[in-house]
CSV table of C-alpha atoms in Angstrom, one decimal:
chain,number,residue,atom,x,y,z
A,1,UNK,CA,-116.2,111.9,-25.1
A,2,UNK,CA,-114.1,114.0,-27.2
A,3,UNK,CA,-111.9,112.8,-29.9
A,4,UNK,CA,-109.4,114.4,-32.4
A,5,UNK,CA,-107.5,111.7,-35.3
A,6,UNK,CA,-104.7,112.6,-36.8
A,7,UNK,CA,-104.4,109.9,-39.0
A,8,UNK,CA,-100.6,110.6,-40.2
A,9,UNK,CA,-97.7,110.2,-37.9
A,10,UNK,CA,-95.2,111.6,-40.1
A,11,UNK,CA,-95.3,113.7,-42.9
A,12,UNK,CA,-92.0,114.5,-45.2
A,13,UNK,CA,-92.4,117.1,-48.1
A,14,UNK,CA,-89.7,118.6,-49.7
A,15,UNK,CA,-89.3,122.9,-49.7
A,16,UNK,CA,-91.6,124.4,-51.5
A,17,UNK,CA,-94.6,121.7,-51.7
A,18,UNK,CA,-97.4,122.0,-50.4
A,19,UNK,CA,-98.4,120.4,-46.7
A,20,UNK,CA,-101.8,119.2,-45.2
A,21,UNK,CA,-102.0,117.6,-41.8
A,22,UNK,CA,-105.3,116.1,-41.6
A,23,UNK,CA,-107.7,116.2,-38.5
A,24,UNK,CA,-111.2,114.9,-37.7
A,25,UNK,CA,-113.2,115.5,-34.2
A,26,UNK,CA,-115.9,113.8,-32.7
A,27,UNK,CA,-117.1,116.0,-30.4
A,28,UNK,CA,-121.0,115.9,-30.6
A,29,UNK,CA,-121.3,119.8,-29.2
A,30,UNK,CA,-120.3,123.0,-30.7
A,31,UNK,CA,-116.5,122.4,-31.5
A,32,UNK,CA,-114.1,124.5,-30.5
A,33,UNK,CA,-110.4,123.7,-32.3
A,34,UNK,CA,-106.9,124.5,-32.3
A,35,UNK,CA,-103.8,123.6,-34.0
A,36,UNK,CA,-101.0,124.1,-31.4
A,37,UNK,CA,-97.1,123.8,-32.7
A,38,UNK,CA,-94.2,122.2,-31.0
A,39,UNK,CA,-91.0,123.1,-32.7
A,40,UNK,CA,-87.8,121.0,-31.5
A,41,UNK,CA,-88.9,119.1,-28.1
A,42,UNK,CA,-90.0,123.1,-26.6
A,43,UNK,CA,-92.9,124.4,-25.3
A,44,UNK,CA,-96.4,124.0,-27.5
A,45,UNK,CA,-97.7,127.2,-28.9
A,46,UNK,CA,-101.1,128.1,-30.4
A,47,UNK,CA,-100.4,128.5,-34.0
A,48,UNK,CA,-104.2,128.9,-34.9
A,49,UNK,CA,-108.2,128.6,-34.4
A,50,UNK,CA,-111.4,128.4,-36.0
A,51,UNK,CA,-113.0,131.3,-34.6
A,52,UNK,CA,-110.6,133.7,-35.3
A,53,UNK,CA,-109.6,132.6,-39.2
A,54,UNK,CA,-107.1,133.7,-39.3
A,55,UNK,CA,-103.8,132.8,-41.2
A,56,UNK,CA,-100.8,132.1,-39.2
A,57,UNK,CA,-96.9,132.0,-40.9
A,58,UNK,CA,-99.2,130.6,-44.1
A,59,UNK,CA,-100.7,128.5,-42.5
A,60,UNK,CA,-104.7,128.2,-43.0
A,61,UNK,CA,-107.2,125.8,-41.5
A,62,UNK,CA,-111.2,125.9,-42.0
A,63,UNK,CA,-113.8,124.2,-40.1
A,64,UNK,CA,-115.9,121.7,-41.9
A,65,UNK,CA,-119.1,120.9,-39.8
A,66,UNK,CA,-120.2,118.3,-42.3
A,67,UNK,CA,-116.7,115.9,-42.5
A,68,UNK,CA,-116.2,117.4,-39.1
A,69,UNK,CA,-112.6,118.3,-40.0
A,70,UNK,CA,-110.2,121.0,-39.4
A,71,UNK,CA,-107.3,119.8,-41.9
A,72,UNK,CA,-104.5,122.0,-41.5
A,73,UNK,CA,-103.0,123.6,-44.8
A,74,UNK,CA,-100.1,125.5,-46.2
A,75,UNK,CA,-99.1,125.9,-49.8
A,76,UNK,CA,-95.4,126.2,-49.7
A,77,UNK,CA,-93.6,124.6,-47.0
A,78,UNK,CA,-90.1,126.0,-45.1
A,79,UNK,CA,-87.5,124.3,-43.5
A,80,UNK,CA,-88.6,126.0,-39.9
A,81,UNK,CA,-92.0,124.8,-40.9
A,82,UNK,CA,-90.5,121.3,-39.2
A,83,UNK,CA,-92.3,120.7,-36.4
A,84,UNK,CA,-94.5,119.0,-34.3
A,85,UNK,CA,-98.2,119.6,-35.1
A,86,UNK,CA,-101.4,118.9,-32.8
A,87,UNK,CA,-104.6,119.4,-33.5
A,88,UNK,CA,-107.1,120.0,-30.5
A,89,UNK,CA,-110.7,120.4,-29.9
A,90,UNK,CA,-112.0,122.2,-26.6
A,91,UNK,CA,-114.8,121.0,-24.4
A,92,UNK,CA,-116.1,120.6,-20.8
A,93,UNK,CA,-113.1,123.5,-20.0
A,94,UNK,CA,-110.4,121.0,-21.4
A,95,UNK,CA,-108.3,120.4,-24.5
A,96,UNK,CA,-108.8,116.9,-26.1
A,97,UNK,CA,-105.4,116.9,-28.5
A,98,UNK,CA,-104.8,114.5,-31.3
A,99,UNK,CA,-101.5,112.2,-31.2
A,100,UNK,CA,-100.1,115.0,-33.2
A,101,UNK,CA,-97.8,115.0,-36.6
A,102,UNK,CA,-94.6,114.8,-37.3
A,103,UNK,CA,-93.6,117.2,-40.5
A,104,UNK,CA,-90.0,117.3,-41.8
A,105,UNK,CA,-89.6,119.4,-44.6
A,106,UNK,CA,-86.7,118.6,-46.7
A,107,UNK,CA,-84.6,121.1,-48.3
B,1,UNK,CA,-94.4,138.6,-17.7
B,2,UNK,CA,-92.7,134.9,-17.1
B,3,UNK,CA,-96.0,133.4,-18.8
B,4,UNK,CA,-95.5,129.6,-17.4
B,5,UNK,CA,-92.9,128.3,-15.6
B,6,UNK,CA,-92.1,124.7,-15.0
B,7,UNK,CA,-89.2,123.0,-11.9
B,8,UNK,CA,-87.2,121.1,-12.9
B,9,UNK,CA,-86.5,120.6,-16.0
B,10,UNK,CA,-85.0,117.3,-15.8
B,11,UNK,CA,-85.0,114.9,-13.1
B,12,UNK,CA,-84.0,111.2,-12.5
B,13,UNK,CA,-85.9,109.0,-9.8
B,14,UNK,CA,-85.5,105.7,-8.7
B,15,UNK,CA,-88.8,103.5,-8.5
B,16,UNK,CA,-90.8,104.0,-5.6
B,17,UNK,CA,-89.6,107.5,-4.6
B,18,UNK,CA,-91.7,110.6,-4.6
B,19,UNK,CA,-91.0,113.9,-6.2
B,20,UNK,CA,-93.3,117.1,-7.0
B,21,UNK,CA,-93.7,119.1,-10.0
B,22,UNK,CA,-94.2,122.9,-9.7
B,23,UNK,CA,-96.1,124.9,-12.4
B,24,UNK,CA,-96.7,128.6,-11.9
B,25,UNK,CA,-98.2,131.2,-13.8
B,26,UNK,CA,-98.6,135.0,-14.0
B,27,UNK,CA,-100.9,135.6,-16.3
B,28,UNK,CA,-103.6,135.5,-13.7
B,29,UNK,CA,-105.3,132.6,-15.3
B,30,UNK,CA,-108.4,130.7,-13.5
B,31,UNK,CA,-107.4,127.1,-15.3
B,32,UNK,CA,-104.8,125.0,-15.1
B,33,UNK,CA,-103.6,121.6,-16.5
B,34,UNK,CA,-101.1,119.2,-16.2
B,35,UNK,CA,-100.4,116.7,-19.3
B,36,UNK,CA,-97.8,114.2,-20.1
B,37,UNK,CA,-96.4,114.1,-23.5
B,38,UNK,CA,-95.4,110.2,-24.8
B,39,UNK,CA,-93.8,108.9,-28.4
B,40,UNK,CA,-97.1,107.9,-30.6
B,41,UNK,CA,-99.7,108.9,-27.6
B,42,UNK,CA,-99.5,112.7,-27.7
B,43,UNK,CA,-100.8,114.9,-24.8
B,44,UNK,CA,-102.5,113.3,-22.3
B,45,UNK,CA,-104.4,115.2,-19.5
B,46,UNK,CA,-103.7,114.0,-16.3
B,47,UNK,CA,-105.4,116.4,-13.9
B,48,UNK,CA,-106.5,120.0,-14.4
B,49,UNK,CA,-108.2,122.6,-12.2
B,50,UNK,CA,-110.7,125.4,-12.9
B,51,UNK,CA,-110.0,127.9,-9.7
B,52,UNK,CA,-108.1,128.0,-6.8
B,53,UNK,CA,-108.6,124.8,-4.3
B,54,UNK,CA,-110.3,122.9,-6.9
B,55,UNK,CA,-109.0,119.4,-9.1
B,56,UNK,CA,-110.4,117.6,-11.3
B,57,UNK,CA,-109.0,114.6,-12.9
B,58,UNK,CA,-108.1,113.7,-16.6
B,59,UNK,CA,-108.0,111.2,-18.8
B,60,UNK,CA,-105.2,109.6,-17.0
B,61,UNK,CA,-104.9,110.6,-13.3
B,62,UNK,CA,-103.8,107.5,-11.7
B,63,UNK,CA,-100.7,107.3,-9.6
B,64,UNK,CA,-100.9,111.4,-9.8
B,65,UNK,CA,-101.8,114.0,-7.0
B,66,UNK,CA,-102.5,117.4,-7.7
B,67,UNK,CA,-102.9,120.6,-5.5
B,68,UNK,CA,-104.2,124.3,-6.3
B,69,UNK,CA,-104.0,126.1,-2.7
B,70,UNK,CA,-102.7,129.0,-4.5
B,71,UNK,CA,-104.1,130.5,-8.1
B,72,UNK,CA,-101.1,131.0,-9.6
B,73,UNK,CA,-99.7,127.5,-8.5
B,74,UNK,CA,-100.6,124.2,-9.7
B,75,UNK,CA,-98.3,121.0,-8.1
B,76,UNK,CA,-98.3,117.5,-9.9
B,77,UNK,CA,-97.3,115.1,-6.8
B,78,UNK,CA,-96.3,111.3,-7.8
B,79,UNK,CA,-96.2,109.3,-4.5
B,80,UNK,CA,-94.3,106.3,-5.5
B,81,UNK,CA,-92.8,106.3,-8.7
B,82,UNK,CA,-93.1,104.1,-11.6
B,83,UNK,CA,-91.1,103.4,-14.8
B,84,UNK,CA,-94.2,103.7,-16.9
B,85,UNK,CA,-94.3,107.3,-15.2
B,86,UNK,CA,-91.1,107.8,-17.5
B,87,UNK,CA,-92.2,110.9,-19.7
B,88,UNK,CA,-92.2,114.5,-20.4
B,89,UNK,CA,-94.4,116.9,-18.0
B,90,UNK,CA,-96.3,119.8,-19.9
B,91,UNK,CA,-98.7,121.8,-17.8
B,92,UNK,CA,-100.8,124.7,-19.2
B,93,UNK,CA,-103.0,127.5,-18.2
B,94,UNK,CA,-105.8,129.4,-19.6
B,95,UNK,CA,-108.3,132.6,-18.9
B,96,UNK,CA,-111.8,131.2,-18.2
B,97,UNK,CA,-113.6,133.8,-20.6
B,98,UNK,CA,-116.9,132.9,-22.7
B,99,UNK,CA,-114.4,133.3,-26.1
B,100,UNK,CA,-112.7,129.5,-26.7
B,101,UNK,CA,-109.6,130.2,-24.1
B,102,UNK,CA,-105.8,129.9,-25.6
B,103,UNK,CA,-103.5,127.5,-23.7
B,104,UNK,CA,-100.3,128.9,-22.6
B,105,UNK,CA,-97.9,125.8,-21.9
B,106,UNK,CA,-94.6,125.6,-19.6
B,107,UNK,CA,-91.3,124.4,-20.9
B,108,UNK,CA,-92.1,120.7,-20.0
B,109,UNK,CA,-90.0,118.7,-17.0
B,110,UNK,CA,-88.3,115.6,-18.7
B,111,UNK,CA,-88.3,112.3,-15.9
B,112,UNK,CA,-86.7,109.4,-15.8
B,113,UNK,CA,-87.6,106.4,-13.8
B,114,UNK,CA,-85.5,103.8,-13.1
């Protein structure tokens, strides 16, 4: 069965610093992830995904096959960069989603 | 385009009664999922379906019902509510293409059980 960690509930950095939300998968197939957004109790958005590699409001997240990872990164955080974030990993036409992080980014 | 829309928003029931929650897309979108969001647990799928008049069930379906009679409708049914069933509602839809398929979630319906 599929399975996404994120290992950090909550993750404080002040303005400026640099953030990295970590996530490890455990799906034994071709993996397939996300990192989906949830700003302020709203809707979740796609932020990014592997295949397209593509950066995304700074933020930048690459595939590693061999610590199957997909740690989220961005070098200088922002206030609006406070947020709900949720790693995902498709298979079997559903999203298996992590139990998501917690940033606050402290001015 | 709406994208995905989600009624109610909010709603308050008292243990034992039933209520239905209505997702509907326009994106013309073959899949569809329903998830509920809880402190610490994340998004959990409760049922999803892959095309009109089909359901499949998540990782946790029970004390859930779910209907697709129309493609563009998906209907989360709880028969007899429970206070455990206290949570937030997200459901989603995605295109069925070859290419890994965005999710495009609703606004979420918030419900209390008492």
């Amino acid at each position: 069965a599929q399975r996404v960690t994120q290992p950090e509930k909550l993750l404080s950095v002040f303005k400026g610093a640099p953030v990295e939300l970590k996530c490890n998968y455990s799906y034994s197939g071709s993996p397939e992830l996300f990192w989906y957004v949830q700003y302020s109790r709203q809707r979740l958005l796609l932020l990014l995904r592997h295949i397209s590699r593509e950066s995304i409001k700074g933020f930048t997240a690459d595939l590693n096959k061999g610590e199957t990872s997909f740690h989220l990164k961005k070098p200088f955080a922002q206030e609006e960069d406070s947020a709900m974030y949720y790693c995902a990993d498709r298979g079997n036409n559903r999203l298996a989603f992590g139990k998501g992080n917690q940033v606050v980014v402290i001015p | 385009n709406a994208g995905v829309t989600q009624t109610p928003k909010f709603r308050v029931l008292k243990t034992g009664q039933s209520m239905t929650l209505l997702c509907a897309q326009d994106m013309n979108h073959e899949y569809m999922y329903w998830y509920r969001q809880d402190p610490g647990m994340g998004l959990r799928l409760i049922h999803y379906s892959v095309g009109e008049g089909t359901t499949a069930k998540g990782e946790v379906p029970d004390g859930y019902n779910v209907s697709r009679l129309k493609k563009q409708n998906f209907l989360l049914g709880l028969e007899s509510a429970a206070p455990s069933q206290t949570s937030v509602y997200f459901c989603a839809s995605s295109y069925a293409g070859l290419a890994p398929d965005t999710q495009y979630f609703g606004p979420g319906t918030r419900l209390t059980v008492l």
